[in-house]
Coordinates of C-alpha atoms and ligand atoms in Angstrom, one line a residue:
X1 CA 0.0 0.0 0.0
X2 CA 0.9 3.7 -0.9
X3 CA 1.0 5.9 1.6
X4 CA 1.7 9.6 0.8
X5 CA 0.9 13.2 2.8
X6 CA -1.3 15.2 1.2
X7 CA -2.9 18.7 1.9
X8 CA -5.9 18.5 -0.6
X9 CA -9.2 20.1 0.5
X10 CA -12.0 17.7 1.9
X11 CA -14.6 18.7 -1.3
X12 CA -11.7 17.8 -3.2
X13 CA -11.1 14.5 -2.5
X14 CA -11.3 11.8 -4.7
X15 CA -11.3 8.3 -2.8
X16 CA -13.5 5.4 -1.8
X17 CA -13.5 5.9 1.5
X18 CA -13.0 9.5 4.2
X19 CA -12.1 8.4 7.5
X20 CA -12.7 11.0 10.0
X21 CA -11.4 9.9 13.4
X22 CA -13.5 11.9 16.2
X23 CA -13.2 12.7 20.0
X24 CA -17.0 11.5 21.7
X25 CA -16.8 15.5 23.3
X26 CA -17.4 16.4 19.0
X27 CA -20.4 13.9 19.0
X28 CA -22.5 16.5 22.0
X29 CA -20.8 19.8 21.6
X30 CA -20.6 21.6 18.3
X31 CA -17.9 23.9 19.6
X32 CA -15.4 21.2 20.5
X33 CA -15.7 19.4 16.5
X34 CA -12.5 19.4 14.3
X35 CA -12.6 21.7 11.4
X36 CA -12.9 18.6 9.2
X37 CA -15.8 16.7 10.9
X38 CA -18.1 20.3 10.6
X39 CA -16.7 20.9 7.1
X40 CA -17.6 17.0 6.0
X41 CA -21.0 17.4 7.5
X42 CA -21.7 20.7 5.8
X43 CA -20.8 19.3 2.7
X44 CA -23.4 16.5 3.3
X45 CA -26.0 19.3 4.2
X46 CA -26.2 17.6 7.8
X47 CA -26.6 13.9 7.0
X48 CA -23.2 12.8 8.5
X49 CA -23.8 13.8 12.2
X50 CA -27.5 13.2 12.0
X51 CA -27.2 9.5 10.7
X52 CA -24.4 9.5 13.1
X53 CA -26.8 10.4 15.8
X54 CA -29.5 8.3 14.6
X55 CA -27.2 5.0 15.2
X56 CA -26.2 5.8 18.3
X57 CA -22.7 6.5 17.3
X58 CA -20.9 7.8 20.8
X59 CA -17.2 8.1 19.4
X60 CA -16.4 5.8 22.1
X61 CA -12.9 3.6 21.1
X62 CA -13.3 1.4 18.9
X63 CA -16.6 2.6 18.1
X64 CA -16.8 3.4 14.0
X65 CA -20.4 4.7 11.5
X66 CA -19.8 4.8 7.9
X67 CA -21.8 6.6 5.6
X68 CA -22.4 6.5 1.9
X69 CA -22.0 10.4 0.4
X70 CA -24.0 9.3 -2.7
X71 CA -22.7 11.8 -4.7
X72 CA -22.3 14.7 -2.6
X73 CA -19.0 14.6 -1.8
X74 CA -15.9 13.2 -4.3
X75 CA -15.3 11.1 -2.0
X76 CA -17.5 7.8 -1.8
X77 CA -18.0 6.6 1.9
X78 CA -17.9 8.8 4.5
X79 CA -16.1 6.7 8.1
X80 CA -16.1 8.1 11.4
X81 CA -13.6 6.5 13.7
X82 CA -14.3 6.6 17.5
X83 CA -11.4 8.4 19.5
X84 CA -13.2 8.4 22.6
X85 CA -11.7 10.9 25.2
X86 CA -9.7 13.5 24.4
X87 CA -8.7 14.7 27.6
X88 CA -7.2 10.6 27.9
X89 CA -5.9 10.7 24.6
X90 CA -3.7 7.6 24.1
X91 CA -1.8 7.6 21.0
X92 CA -2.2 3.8 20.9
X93 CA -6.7 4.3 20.3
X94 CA -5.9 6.2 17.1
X95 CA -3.3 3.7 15.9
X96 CA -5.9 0.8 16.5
X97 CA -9.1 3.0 15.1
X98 CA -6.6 3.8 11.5
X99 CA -6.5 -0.4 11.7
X100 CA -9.9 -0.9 12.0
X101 CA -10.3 1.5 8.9
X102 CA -8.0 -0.2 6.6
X103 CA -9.6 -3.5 7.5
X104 CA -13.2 -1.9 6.7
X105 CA -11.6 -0.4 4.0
X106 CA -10.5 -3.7 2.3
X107 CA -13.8 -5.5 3.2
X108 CA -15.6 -2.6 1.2
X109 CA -13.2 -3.4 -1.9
X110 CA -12.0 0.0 -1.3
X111 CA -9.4 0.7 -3.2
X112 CA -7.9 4.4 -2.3
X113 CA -8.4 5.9 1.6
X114 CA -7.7 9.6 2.6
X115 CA -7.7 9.6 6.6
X116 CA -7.5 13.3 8.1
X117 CA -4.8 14.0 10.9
X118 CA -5.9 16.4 13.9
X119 CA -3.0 18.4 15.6
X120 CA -2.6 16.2 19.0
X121 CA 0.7 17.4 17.9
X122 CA 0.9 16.4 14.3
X123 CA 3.6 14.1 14.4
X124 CA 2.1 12.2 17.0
X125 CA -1.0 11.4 14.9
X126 CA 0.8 11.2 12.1
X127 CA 3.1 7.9 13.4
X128 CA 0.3 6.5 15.0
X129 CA -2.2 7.0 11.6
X130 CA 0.5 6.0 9.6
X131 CA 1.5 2.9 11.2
X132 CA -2.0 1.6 11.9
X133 CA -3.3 2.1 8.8
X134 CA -0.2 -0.5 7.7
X135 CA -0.6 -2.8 10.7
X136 CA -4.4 -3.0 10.2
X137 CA -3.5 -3.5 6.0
X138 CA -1.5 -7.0 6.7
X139 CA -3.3 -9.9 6.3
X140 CA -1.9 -13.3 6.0
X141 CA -3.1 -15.0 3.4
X142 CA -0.7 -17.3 1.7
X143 CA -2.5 -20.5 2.0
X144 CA -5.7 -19.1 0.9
X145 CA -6.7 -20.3 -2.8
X146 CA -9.1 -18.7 -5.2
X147 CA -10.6 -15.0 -4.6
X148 CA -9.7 -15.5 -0.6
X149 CA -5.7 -15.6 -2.0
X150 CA -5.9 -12.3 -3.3
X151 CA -4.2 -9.6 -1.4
X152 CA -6.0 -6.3 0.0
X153 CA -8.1 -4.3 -2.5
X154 CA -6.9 -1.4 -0.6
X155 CA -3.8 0.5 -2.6
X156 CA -3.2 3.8 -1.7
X157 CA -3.8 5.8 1.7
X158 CA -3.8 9.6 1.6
X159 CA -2.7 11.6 5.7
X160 CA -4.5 14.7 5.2
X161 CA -2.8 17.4 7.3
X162 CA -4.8 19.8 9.0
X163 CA -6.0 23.2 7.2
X164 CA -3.1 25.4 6.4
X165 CA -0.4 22.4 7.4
X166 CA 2.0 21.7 4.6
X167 CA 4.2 19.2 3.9
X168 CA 7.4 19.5 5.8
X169 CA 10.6 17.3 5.5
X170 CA 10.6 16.8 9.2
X171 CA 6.5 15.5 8.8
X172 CA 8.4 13.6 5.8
X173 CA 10.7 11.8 7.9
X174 CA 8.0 11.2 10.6
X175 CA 6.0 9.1 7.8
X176 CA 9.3 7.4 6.6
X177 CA 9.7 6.2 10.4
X178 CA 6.0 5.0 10.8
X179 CA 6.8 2.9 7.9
X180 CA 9.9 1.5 8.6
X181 CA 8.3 0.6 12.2
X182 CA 5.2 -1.1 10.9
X183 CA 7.0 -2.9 7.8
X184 CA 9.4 -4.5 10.2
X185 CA 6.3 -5.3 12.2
X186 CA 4.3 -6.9 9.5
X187 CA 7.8 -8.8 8.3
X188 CA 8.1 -10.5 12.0
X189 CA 4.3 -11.4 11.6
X190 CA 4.9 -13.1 8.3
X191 CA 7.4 -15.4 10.0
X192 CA 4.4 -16.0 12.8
X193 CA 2.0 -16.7 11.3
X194 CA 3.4 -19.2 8.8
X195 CA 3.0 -22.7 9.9
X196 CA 6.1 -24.6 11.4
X197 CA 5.9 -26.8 8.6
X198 CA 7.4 -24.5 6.6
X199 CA 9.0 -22.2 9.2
X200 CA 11.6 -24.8 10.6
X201 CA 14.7 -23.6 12.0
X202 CA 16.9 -24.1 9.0
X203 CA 14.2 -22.0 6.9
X204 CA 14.1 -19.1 9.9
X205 CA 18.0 -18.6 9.7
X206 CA 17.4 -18.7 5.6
X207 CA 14.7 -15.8 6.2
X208 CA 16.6 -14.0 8.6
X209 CA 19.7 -14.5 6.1
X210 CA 17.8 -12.8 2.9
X211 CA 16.8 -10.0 5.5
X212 CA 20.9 -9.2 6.6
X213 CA 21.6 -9.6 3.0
X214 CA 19.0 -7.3 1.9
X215 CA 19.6 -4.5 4.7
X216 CA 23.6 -4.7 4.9
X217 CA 23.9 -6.4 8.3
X218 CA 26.0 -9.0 9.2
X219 CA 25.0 -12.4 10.1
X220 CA 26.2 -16.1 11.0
X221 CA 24.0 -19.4 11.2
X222 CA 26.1 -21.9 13.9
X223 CA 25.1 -25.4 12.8
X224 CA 24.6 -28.0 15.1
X225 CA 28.4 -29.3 15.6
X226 CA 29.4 -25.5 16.1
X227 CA 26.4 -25.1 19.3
X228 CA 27.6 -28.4 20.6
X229 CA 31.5 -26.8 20.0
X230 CA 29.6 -24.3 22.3
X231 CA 29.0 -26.8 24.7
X232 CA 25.3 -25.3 24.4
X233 CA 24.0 -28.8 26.5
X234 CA 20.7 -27.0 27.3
X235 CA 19.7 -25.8 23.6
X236 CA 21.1 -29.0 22.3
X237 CA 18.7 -31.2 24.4
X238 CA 15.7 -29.7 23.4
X239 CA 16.6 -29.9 19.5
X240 CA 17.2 -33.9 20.7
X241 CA 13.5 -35.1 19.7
X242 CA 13.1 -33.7 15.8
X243 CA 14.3 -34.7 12.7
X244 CA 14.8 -30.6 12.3
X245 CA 18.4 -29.6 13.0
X246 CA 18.9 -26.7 15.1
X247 CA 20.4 -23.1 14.3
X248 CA 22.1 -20.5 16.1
X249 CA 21.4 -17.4 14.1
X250 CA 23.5 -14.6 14.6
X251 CA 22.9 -10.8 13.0
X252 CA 25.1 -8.0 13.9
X253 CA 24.6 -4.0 13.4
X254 CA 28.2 -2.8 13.6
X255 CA 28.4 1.8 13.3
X256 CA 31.1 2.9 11.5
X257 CA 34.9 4.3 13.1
X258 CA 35.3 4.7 16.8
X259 CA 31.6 4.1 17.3
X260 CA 31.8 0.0 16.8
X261 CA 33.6 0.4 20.2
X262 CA 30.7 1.8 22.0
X263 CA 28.7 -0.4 24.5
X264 CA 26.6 -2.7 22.8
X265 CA 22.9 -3.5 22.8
X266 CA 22.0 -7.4 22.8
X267 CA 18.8 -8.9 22.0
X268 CA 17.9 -12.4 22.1
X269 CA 14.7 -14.0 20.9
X270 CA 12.9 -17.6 21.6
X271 CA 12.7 -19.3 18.2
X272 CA 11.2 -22.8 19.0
X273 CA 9.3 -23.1 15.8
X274 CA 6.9 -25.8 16.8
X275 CA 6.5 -26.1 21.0
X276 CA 4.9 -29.6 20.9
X277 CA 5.9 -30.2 24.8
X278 CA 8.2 -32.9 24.0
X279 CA 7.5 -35.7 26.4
X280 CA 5.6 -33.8 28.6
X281 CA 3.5 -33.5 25.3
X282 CA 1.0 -30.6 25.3
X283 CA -2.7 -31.3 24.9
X284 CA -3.9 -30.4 21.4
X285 CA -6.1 -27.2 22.5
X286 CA -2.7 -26.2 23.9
X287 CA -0.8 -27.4 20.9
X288 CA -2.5 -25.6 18.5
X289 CA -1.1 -22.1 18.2
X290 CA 2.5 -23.4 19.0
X291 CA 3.8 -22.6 15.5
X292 CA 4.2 -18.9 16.9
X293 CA 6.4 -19.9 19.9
X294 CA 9.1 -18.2 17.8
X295 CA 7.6 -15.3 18.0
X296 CA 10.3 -13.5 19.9
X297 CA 13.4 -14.7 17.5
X298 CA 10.8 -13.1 14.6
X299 CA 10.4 -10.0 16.7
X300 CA 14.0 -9.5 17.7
X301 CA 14.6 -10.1 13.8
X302 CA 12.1 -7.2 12.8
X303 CA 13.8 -4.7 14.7
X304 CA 17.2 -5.7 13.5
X305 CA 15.9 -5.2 9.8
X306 CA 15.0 -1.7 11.0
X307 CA 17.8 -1.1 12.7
X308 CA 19.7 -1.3 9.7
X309 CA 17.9 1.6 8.7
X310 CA 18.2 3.7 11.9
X311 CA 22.0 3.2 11.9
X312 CA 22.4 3.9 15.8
X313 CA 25.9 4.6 16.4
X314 CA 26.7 1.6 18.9
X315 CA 27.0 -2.2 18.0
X316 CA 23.4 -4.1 18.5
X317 CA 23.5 -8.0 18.6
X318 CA 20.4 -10.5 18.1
X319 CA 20.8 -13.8 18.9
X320 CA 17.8 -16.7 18.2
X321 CA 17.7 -20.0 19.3
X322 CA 16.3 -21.7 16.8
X323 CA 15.1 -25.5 17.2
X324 CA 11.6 -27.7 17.5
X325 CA 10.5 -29.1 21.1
X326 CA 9.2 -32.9 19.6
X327 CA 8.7 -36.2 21.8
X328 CA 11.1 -38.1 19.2
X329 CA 12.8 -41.3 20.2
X330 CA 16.2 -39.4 20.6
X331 CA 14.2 -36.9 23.2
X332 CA 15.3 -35.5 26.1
X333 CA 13.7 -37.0 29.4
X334 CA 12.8 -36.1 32.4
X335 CA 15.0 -36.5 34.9
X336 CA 17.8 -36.2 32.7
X337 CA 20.5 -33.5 33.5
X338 CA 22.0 -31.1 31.1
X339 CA 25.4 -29.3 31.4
X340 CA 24.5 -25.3 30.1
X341 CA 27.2 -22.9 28.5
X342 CA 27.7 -21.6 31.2
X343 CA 28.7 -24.9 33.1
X344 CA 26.2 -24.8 35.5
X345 CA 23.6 -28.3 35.5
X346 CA 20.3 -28.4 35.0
X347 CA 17.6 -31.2 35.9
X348 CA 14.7 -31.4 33.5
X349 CA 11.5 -31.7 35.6
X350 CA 9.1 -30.9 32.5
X351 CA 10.3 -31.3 28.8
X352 CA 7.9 -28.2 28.3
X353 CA 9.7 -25.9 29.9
X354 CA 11.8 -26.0 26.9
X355 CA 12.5 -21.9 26.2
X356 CA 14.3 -21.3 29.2
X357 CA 16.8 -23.7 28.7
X358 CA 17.4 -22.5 25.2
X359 CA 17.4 -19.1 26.2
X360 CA 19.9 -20.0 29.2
X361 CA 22.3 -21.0 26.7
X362 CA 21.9 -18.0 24.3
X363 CA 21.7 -15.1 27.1
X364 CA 25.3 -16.8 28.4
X365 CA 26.9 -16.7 25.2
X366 CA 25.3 -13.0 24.9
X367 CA 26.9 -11.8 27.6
X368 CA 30.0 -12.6 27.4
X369 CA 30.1 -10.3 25.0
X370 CA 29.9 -7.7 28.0
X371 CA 27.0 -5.6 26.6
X372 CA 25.4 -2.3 28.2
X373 CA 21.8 -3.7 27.9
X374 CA 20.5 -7.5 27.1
X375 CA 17.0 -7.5 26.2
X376 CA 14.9 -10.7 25.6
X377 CA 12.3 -11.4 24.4
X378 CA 10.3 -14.8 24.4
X379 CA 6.9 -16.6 24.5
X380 CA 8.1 -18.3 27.9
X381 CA 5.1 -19.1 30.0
X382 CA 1.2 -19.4 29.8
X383 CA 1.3 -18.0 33.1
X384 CA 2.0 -14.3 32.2
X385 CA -1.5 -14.2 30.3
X386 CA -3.2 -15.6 33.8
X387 CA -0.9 -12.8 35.4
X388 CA -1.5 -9.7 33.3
X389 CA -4.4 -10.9 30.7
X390 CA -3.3 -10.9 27.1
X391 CA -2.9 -7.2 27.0
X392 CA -0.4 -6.2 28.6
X393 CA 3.4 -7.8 27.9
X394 CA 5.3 -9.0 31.2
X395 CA 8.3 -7.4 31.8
X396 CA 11.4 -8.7 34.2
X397 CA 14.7 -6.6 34.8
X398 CA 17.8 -7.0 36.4
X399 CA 17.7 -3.8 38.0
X400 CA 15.4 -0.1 38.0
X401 CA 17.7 1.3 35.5
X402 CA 17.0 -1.0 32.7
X403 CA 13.6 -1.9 33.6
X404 CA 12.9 2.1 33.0
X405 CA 14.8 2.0 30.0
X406 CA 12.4 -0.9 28.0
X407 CA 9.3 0.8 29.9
X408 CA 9.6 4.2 28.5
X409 CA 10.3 2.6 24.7
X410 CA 7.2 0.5 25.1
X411 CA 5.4 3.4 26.4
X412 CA 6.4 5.8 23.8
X413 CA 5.9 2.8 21.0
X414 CA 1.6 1.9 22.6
X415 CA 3.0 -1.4 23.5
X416 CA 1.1 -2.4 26.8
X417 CA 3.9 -3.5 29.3
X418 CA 3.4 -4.5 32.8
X419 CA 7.1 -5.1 35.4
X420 CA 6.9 -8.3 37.0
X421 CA 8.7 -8.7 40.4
X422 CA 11.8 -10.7 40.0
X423 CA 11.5 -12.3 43.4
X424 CA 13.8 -14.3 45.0
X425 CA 11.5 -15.7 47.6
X426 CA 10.4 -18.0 44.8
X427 CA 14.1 -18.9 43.9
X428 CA 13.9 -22.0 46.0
X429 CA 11.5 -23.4 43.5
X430 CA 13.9 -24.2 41.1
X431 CA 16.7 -25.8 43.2
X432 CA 17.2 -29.2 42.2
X433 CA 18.5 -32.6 44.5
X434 CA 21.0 -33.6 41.8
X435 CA 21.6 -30.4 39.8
X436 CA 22.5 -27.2 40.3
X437 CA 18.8 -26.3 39.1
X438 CA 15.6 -27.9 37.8
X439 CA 13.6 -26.5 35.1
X440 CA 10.2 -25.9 36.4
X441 CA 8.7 -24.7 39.9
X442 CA 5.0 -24.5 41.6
X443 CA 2.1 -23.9 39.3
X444 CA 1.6 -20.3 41.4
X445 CA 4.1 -17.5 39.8
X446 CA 5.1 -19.7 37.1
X447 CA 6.3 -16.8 35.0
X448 CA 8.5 -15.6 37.7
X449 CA 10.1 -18.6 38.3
X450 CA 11.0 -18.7 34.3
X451 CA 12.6 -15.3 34.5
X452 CA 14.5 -16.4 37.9
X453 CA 15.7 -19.5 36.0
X454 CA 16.9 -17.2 33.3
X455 CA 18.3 -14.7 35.7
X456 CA 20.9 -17.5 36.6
X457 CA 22.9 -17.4 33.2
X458 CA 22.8 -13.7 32.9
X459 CA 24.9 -13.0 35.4
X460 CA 25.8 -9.0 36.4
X461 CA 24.9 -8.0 32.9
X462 CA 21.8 -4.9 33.3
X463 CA 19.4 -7.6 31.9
X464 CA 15.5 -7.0 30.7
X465 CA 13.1 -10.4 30.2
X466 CA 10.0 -9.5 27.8
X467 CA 7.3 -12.7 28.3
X468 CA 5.2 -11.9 24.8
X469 CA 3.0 -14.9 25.5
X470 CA 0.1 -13.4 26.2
X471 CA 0.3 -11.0 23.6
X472 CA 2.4 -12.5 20.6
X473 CA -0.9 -13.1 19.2
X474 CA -4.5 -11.9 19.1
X475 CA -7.7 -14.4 18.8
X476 CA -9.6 -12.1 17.4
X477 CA -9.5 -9.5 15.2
X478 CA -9.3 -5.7 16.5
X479 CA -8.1 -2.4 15.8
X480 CA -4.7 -3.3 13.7
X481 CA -4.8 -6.9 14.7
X482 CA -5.8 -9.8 13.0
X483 CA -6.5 -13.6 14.2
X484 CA -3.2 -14.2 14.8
X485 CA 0.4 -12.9 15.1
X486 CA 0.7 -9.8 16.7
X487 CA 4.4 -8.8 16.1
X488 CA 4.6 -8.2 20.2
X489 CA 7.9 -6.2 20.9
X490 CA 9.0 -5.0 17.6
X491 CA 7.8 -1.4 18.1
X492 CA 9.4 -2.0 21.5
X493 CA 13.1 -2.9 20.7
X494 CA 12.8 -0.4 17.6
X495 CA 11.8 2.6 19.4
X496 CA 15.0 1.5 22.5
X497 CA 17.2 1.6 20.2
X498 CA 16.2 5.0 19.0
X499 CA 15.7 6.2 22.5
X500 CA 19.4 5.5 22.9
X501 CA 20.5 6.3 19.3
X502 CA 19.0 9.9 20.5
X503 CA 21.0 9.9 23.7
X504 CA 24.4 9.3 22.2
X505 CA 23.6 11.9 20.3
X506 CA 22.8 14.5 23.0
Ligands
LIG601 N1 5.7 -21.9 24.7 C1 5.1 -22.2 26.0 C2 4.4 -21.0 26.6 C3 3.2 -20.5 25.9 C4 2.0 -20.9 26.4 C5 3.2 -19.7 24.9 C6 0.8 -20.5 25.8 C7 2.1 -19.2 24.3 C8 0.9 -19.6 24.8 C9 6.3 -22.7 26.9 O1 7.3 -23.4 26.3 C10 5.6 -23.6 27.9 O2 5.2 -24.6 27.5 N2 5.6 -23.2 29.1 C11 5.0 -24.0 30.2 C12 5.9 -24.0 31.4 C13 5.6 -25.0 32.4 C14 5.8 -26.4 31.8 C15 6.5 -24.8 33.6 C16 3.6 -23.4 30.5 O3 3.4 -22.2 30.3 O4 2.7 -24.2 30.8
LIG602 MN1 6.9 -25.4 26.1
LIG603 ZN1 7.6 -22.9 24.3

C-alpha cells in the first residue's frame, strides 16, 4: 500500500473511503468538532452527524459509522472512527481505530483511503495513523486459494494534514519512520504466522539471512556441531527429539569508526518453531497455536531489519535460538541432567519448559560479549496471560535502571507492558536434589520462576526479560490486529534503540 501526505481540501477529494477519526466530546458539543468533521457534514448538508446520531454513534474507542456520500461529496463513503476521550488521549486508540479502517476499507473493496490527521501534535497522529493504517492493511493470506488468495483491494492511503499544514521534510521523515516501524512489524508477523511446517529452524536462519543480506547487516547461522563446540547442552537437548536440526542465528549492526567500540545493545529472541511439549507433550487445545512460539526470535529479527535503517551509532547484537521441542525417540527426558554454557547443570523436571533452557544457553553466550543492555524477548510461559491478561506484555529486569529504559520505549511505542517482580522468595522453587537447578517450579508465579531461571545465566549483565506470551498473538481480530500474530515487541526494541541512538547523540 501507498501511503503519501497530502494537503488536498475535503470537497476535493477523490477516494472510496474519508475516514474522519472523532473525540465523543465532538459527538454532543458543536464547539469542540475538528474543522474537518463540521466541514464534511456541511458538505453532506447535515446527513453525517444526524445519521451519526441516529445509530447511536458515541465516538467511544473502537466505536466506528460509515456513511455513503452518494454523490455529494468526491469522496465515496464517509467513516467516522471513534477516539473516545480527548482529555485521555492515548496515542495507541488512534493507531488501532486507522487499523480498524484499513480493515473496513479492504472488506468494502476500497481501493484508495484519505484519513485526516488532527493536531494532538501532528507528528504524534501522524506515526500512529501511519502505522495503523499499515498494521491493520497486513493480512496473511498465503494459503488461501481462489478470490480468498488475493491480497487487499486497498492500494493507496492519503494523511491529510490539518487546514493550512503543509508538507514538511521533518513531517516527511515522521512518515518514513512510521513505515519502517510497521513494515518490520508486519515482516516478523509473516514469520508467525506461517505454519512450522514451513517455518523450521533451517528455513528461519534462511529468512533471517535474505533480511541481513537485503539491509547490509551482518549475520552467522552456527550449525549444530558448532552449538555443541559451544558446549550449548541446554539448547542442544531440546533440539534432541526432531528430525529438524537446530540453528544459532547470529545478526550484527556494527556503526562505522570509533563508534563500533561503544557499549553494545544485545537482543535475544525464543525461536522454537513448533512447541509440541516434547515428552511432557501438550494437549492439542494447547498445541495448537504453537507454530508462533518463535515469536520473539521473529520479533527481535524485525527490529534488527529496522535497525539497519536507523543506523544507531553503537554495535546491536540479536541472537535466536532456533530449534523444535518434539517427543522423538532421541528426546530428552525427564529426569535427565543437562550441562548449560555456562557450566552450571540443569535437571529437567518438564520437557515443556523447553524456552528457558534454550534461552539459558543464548543469554550466556550474549553476555559474554559484556553488553550495556541484554534484552529478551520470548513466549516463555502461559502464566504471564493468567498474570496480566493478554494485553499487557510481562516485563522482568535485572535492576530499575534498565527496567525504566524498556518501559519508556514501550510506552512511547503503545505497546502495553506491565514489570513483574523478579522475586527471590520464589528462587527456592527451582533448586534441584542432583543439579545445580531444575527447570520448572509451583504452578503459582510460574512466570517468575522462568525469568528467575533465566536470571541465573545472565549474570551481572543490566538484563531485561520481555514474556510476549500473552500478547504474541491476538484471537480475534481488532483495531490493527488480525486472528493471529501480533508482532509483540518490535515497536518496543525499535523505538529503544532510537531512545538510545538519540541519547548518544545529545
Ligand atoms: N511456549 C510455551 C508457553 C506458551 C503458552 C506460549 C501459551 C504461548 C501460549 C512454553 O514453552 C511452555 O510450554 N511453558 C509451560 C511452562 C511449564 C511447563 C512450567 C507453560 O506455560 O505451561
Ligand atoms: Mn513449552
Ligand atoms: Zn515454548
Amino acid at each position: 500500500m501507498n501511503l503519501n501526505l497530502s494537503t488536498l481540501a475535503l470537497s476535493e477529494l477523490d477516494c472510496d473511503l474519508l475516514v474522519l477519526p472523532v473525540f465523543d466530546a465532538e459527538i454532543g458539543e458543536p464547539s469542540a468538532r475538528s474543522k474537518a468533521l463540521i466541514t464534511v457534514d456541511a458538505l453532506l448538508d447535515g446527513a453525517l452527524l444526524e445519521a451519526a446520531a441516529q445509530e447511536k454513534f458515541n465516538a467511544r474507542a473502537e466505536s466506528s459509522f460509515v456513511l455513503h456520500t452518494l454523490g455529494k461529496l468526491k469522496a465515496r463513503r464517509v467513516l467516522l472512527l471513534g477516539l473516545g476521550d480527548s482529555a485521555h488521549f492515548d496515542p495507541e486508540v488512534l493507531r488501532m481505530a486507522a487499523g480498524k479502517a484499513a480493515k473496513i476499507a479492504a472488506k468494502s473493496n476500497a481501493s484508495s483511503i484519505a484519513l485526516a490527521l488532527a493536531d494532538l501534535p501532528i507528528d504524534v497522529s501522524l506515526r500512529a495513523a501511519a502505522e495503523g493504517l499499515l498494521l491493520g492493511h497486513y493480512a496473511f493470506k498465503n494459503y488461501k486459494t481462489g478470490k480468498a488468495a488475493q491480497a487487499p483491494s486497498l492500494a493507496s492511503a492519503a494523511l491529510l494534514l490539518p487546514d493550512g499544514m503543509s508538507v514538511t521534510d521533518e513531517l516527511e521523515a515522521v512518515l518514513q519512520q512510521a513505515i519502517l516501524v510497521a513494515d518490520s512489524v508486519n515482516f516478523a508477523r509473516q514469520l508467525v504466522n506461517t505454519p512450522a511446517q514451513d517455518m523450521t529452524p533451517t528455513i528461519l536462519a534462511e529468512r533471517a539471512q535474505d533480511m541481513a543480506k537485503a539491509t547490509g547487516l551482518a549475520i552467522e547461522v552456527l550449525d549444530k556441531p558448532e552449538i555443541e563446540k559451544l558446549g550449548m547442552g541446554m539448547f542442544l537437548a531440546v533440539a534432541k527429539g526432531s528430525s529438524q536440526a537446530p540453528k544459532l542465528i547470529h545478526v550484527t549492526w556494527t556503526p562505522e569508526g570509533e563508534a563500533a567500540k561503544a557499549p553494545a545493545l544485545a537482543l535475544v529472541g525464543k525461536g522454537i518453531t513448533f512447541d509440541a511439549g516434547g515428552l511432557s507433550l501438550k494437549p492439542s487445545e494447547g498445541m495448537v497455536w504453537m507454530k508462533t512460539d518463535m515469536a520473539g526470535g521473529a520479533a527481535v529479527l524485525g527490529a534488527m531489519r529496522a535497525v539497519a535503517h536507523i543506523k544507531p551509532p553503537f554495535p546491536v547484537h540479536a541472537w535466536i535460538g532456533a530449534c523444535e521441542n518434539m517427543p522423538g525417540c532421541s528426546a530428552y527426558k525427564l529426569g535427565d541432567v543437562l550441562t548449560s554454557h555456562a557450566g552450571k547443570t540443569v535437571e529437567i523436571h518438564n520437557t515443556d519448559a523447553e524456552g528457558r533452557l534454550v534461552l539459558g544457553d543464548v543469554l550466556s553466550l550474549a553476555a559474554e560479549q559484556k553488553p550495556a543492555l541484554l534484552v529478551d524477548l520470548a513466549t516463555l510461559t502461559g502464566a504471564i496471560g493468567t498474570a496480566l491478561g493478554l494485553y499487557n506484555t510481562g516485563l522482568f529486569a535485572s535492576d530499575d535502571e534498565a527496567a525504566q529504559a524498556v518501559l519508556d520505549a514501550a510506552g512511547e511505542a503503545g505497546e502495553s507492558t506491565w514489570r513483574m517482580p523478579l522475586d527471590v522468595r520464589l528462587r527456592g522453587e527451582i533448586d534441584s536434589p542432583v543439579a545445580d537447578l531444575k527447570n520448572s517450579g509451583e504452578r503459582y508465579g510460574g512466570s517468575i520462576t522462568a525469568a528467575l531461571f533465566l536470571k541465573e545465566f545472565v549474570e551481572k549483565t543490566p538484563w531485561v526479560h520481555l514474556d510476549i506470551a500473552g500478547t504474541a498473538r491476538s484471537k480475534s481480530e481488532r483495531g490493527y490486529l488480525d486472528v493471529g500474530a501480533s508482532g509483540a515487541g518490535v515497536r518496543t526494541l525499535i523505538e529503544l534503540v532510537r531512545q538510545r541512538a538519540a541519547k548518544q547523540g545529545e
